Short mmCIF file of C-alpha atoms in Angstrom, two decimals:
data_model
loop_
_atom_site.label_atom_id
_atom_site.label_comp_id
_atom_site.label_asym_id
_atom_site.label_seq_id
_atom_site.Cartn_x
_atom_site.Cartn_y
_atom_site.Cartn_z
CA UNK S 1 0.00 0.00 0.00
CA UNK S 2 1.31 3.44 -0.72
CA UNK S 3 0.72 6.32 1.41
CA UNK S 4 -1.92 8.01 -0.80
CA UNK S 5 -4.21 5.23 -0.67
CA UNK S 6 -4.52 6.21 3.09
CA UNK S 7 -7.07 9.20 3.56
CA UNK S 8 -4.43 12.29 3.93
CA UNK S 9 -6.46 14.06 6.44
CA UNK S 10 -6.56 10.55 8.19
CA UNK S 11 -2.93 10.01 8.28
CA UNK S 12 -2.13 13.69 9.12
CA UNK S 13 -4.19 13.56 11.78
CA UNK S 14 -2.73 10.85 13.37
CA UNK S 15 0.76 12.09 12.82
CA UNK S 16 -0.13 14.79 14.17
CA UNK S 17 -1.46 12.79 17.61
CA UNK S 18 1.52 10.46 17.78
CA UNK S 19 4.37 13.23 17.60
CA UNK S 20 2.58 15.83 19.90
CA UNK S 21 3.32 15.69 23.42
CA UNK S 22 -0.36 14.34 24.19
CA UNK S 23 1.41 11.09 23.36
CA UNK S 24 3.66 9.50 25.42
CA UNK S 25 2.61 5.89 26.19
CA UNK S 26 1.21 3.78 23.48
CA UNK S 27 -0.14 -0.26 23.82
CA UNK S 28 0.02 -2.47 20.24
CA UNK S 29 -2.46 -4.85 20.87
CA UNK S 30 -1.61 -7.44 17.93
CA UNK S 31 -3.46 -10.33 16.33
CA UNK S 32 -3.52 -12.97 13.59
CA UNK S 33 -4.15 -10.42 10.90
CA UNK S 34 -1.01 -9.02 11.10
CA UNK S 35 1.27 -12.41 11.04
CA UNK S 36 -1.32 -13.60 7.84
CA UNK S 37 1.04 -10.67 5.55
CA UNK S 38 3.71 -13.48 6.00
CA UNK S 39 1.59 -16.03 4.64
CA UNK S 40 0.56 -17.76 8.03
CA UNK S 41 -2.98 -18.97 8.05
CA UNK S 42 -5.46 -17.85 10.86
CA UNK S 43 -7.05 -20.89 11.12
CA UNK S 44 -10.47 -18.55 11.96
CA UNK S 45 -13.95 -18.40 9.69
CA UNK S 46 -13.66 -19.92 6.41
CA UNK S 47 -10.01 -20.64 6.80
CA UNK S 48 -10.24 -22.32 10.33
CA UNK S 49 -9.47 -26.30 8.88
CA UNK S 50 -6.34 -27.53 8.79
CA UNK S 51 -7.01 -30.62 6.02
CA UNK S 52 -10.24 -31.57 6.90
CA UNK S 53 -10.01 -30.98 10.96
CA UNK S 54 -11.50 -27.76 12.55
CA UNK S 55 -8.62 -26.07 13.87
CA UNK S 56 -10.71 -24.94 17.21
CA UNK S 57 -11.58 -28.44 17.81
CA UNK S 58 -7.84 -29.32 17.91
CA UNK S 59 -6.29 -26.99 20.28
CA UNK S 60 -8.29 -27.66 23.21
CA UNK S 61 -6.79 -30.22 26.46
CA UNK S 62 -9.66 -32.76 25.75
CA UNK S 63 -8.26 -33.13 21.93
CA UNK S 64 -5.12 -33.72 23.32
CA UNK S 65 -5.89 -36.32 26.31
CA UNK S 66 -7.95 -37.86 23.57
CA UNK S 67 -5.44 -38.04 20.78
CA UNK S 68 -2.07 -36.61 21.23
CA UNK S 69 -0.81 -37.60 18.22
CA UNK S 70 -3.21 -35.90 15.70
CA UNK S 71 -2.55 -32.51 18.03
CA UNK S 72 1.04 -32.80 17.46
CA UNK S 73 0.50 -33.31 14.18
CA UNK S 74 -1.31 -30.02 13.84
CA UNK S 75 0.94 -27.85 15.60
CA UNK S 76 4.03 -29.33 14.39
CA UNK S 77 2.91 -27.96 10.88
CA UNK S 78 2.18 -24.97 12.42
CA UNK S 79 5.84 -24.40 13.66
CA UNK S 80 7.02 -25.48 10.56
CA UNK S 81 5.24 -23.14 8.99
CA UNK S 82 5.63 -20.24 11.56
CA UNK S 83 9.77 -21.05 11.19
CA UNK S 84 9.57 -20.88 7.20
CA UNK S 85 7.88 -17.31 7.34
CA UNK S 86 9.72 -14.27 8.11
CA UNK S 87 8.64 -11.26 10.02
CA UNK S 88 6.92 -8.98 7.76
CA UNK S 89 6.94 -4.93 7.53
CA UNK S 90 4.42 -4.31 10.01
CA UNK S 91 6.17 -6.63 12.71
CA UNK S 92 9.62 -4.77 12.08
CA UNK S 93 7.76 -1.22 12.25
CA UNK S 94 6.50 -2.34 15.87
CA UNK S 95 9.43 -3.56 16.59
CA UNK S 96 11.73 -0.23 16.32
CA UNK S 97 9.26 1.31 18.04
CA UNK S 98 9.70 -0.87 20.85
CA UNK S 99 13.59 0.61 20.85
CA UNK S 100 12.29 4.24 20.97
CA UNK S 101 13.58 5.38 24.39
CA UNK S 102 11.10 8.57 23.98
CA UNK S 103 7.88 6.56 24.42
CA UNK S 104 6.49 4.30 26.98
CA UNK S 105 5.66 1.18 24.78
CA UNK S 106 4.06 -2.31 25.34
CA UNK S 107 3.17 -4.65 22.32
CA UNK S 108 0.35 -7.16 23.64
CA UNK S 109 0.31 -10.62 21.09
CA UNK S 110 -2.01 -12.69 20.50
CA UNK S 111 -0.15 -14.37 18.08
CA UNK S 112 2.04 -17.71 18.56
CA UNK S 113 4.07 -17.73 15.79
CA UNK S 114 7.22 -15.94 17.46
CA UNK S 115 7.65 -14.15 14.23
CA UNK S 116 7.69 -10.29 16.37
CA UNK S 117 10.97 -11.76 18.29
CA UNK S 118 12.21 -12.67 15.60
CA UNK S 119 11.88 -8.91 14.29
CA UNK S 120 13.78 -7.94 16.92
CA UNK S 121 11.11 -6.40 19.30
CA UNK S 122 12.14 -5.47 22.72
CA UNK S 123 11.78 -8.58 24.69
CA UNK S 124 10.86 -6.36 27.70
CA UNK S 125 8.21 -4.68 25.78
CA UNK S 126 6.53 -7.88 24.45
CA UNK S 127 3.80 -10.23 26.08
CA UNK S 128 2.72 -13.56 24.62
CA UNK S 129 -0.72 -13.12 25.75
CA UNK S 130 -1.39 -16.81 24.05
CA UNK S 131 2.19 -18.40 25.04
CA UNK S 132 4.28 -19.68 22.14
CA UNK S 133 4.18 -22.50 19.68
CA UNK S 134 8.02 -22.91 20.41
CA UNK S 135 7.56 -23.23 24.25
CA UNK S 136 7.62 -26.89 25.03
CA UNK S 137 5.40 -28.22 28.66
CA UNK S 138 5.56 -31.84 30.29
CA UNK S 139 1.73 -32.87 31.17
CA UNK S 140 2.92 -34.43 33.89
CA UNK S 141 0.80 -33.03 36.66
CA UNK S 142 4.20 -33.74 39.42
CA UNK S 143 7.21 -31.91 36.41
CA UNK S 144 6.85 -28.99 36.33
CA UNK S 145 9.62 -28.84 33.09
CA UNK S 146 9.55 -26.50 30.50
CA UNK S 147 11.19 -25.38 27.38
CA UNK S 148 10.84 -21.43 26.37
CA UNK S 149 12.42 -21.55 23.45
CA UNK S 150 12.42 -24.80 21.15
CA UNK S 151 12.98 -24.29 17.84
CA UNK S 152 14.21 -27.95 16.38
CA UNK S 153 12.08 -28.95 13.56
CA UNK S 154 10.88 -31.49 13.52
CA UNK S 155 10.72 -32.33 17.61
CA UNK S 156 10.28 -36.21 16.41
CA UNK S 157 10.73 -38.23 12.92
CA UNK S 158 7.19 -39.04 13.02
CA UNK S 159 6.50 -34.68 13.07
CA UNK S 160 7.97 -34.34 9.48
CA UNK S 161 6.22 -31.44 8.59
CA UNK S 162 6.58 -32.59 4.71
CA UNK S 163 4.00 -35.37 5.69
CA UNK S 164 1.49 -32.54 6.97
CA UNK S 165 1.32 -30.79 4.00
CA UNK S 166 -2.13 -28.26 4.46
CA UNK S 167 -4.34 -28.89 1.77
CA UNK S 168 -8.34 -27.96 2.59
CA UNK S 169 -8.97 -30.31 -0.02
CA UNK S 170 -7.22 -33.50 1.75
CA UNK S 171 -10.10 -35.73 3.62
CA UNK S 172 -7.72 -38.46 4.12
CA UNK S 173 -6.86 -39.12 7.48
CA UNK S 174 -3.45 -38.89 9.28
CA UNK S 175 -1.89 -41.65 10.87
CA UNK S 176 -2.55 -42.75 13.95
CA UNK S 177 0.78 -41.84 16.31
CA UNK S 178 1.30 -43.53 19.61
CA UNK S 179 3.06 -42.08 22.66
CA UNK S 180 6.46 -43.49 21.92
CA UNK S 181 6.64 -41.36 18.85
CA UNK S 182 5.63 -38.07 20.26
CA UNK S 183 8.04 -35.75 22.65
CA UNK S 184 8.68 -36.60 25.94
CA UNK S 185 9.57 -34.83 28.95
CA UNK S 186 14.12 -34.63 29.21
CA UNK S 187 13.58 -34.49 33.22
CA UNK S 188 10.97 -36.66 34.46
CA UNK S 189 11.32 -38.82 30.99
CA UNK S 190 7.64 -40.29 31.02
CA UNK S 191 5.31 -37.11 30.84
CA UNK S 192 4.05 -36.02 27.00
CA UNK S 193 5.30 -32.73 25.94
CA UNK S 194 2.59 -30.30 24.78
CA UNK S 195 2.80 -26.91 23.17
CA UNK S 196 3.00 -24.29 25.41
CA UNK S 197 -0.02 -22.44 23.85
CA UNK S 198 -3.28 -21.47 25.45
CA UNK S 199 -6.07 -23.63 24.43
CA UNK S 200 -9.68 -23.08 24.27
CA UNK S 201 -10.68 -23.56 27.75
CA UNK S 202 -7.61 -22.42 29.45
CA UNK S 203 -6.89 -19.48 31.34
CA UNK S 204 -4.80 -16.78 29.87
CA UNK S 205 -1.32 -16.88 31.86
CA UNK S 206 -1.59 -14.89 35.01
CA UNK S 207 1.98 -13.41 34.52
CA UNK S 208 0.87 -11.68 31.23
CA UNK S 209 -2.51 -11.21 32.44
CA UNK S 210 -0.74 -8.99 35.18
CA UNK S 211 1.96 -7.13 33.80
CA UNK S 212 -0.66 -5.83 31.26
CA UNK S 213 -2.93 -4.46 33.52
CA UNK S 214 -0.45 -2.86 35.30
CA UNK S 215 1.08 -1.10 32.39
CA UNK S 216 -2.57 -0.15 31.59
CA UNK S 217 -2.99 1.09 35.07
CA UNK S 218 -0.04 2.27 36.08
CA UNK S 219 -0.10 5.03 33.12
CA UNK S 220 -2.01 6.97 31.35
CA UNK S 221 -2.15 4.63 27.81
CA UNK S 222 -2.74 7.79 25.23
CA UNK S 223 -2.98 5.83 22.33
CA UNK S 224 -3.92 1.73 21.34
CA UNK S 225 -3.01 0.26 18.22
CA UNK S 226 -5.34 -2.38 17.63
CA UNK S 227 -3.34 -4.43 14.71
CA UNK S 228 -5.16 -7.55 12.88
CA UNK S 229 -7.55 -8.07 15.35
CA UNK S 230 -11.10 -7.47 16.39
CA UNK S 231 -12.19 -4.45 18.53
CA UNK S 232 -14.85 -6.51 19.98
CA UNK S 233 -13.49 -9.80 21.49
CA UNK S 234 -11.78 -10.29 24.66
CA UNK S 235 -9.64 -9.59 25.60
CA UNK S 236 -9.41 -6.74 23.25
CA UNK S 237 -12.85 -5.15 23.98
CA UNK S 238 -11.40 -4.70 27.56
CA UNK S 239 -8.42 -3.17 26.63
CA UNK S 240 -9.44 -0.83 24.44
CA UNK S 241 -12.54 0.25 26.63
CA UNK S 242 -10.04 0.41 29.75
CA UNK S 243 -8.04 3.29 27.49
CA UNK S 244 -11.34 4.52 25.84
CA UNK S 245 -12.19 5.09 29.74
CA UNK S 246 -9.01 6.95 30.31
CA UNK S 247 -9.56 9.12 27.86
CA UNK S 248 -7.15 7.75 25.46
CA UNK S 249 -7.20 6.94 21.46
CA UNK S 250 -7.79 4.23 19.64
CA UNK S 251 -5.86 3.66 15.89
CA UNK S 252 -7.57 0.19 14.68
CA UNK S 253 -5.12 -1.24 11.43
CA UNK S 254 -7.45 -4.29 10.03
CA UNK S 255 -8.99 -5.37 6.27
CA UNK S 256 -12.06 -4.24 6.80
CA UNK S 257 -13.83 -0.73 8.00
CA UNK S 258 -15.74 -0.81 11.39
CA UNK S 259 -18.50 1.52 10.33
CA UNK S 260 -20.43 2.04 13.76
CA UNK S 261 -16.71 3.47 15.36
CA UNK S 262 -16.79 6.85 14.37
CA UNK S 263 -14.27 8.10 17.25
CA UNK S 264 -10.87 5.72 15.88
CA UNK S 265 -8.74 6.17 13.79
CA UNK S 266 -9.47 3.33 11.15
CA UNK S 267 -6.43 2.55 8.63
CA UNK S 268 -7.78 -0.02 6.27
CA UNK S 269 -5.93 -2.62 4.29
CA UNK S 270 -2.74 -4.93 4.69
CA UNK S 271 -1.38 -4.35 8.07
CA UNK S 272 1.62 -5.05 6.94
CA UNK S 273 2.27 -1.74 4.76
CA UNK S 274 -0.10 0.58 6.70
CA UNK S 275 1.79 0.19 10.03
CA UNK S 276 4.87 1.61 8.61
CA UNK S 277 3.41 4.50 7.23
CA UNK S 278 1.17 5.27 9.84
CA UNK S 279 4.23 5.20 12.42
CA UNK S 280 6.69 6.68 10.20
CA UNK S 281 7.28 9.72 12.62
CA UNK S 282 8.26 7.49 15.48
CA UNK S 283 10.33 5.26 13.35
CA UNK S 284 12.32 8.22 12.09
CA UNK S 285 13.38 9.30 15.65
CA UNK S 286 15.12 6.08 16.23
CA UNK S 287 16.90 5.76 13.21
CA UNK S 288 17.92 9.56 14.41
CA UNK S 289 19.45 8.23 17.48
CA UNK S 290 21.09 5.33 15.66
CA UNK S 291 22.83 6.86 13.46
CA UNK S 292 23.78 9.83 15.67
CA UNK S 293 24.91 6.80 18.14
#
């Protein structure tokens, strides 16, 4: 997207916002719509089967007690595919503006896919609100082992992600996988390893939970980016009506037009090449530093 498809009195509005000093603490709240510019499904609506299994019914702890196998299956192609993509525009774009020392900055992700690390955000100004496909958990209720950062691909022979291949069309089924050829705990040795992800029916993890509502509450957010995700789920409704509340603003980047929010700032299209231009001004003042540095 080029800069003149975004309304000009839109974007110099906003510029105007972000480099005044009415704005000094901003919250990213990020979803799948931003990591789908790298060509990472969202596995939601019309896209939400992976071959001919609904992705939902897959990533719950009953699917998994049930059949381990056909889980790990499904999220070992998703960290194949999540290691083949590479961060995209809009993740970079947040992530320099995590290295701006001149505003207070927290990126909120709802995304698994690790691809905003690997874009070099600020690890300090990142939360995983939905953990990490490359965090690695024993389900044995008495380990308490775990693995932040597991990137080997595949984690067994049986996990060949060429063998996964997604194809909507596909009805065949997948082989049935027994324990022995799934991942198993390194310390205790007999507990299943599971992706440390947050399934449906799972509470959000209370570390994340907390050190985002105490960023939210602790200052005055001026501004939310709401980036590839939907102004009206949770835990995104609460966010943004926690700053709305405050008497902050709200800049929503998504494909399509909210028409009943006439108060946001609303920059439609691929997240990916919006961000950059929308935050352009903020960009600009740490590539200042760096090169005076």
């Amino acid at each position: 997207m080029e800069e003149q498809l975004i309304p000009p009195e839109t974007l110099t509005s906003f510029h105007n916002f972000i480099t005044s000093p009415n704005c000094k603490t901003i919250l990213a709240l990020v979803g799948a719509g931003l990591s789908s510019a790298s060509g990472l499904p969202t596995f939601r609506g019309s896209g939400g089967y992976w071959r001919h299994y609904n992705s939902i019914d897959l990533a719950t702890p009953d699917a998994f007690e049930r059949d381990p196998g056909l889980v790990w299956q499904f999220y070992s192609y998703r960290r194949h595919m999540a290691l083949m993509a590479q961060p995209n525009a809009g993740h970079q774009t947040l992530a320099q503006l995590s290295h701006n020392d001149k505003i207070n900055f927290l990126t909120i992700t709802q995304n698994v896919d690790g691809l905003s690390q690997r874009a070099n955000h600020d690890s300090r100004k990142l939360i995983e609100l939905h953990g990490s496909l490359f965090c690695l958990k024993c389900t044995n209720f008495t380990c308490s082992y775990s693995d932040p950062a597991n990137f080997k691909d595949p984690l067994t022979d049986s996990l060949d992600a060429s063998s996964l291949v997604h194809d909507k069309g596909n009805t065949e089924d997948l082989p049935f996988l027994s324990d022995d050829k799934l991942p198993h705990c390194p310390a205790c040795e007999t507990g299943l390893l599971r992706p440390g992800v947050v399934w449906f029916g799972e509470s959000l993890p209370w570390v994340s939970v907390d050190k985002t509502d105490e960023f939210i509450m602790r200052n005055h957010v001026d501004l939310i980016l709401v980036v590839g995700t939907s102004g009206v789920a949770w835990p995104a409704a609460s966010y943004v009506d926690i700053v709305k509340n405050q008497g902050g603003k709200v800049a929503v980047f998504n494909i399509e037009r909210d028409d009943t929010d006439t108060e946001s700032w609303q920059f439609i299209g691929d997240c990916s090449k919006i961000l950059p231009v929308a935050l352009d001004p903020l960009i600009d003042q740490v590539n200042v530093r760096s090169e005076v540095q």
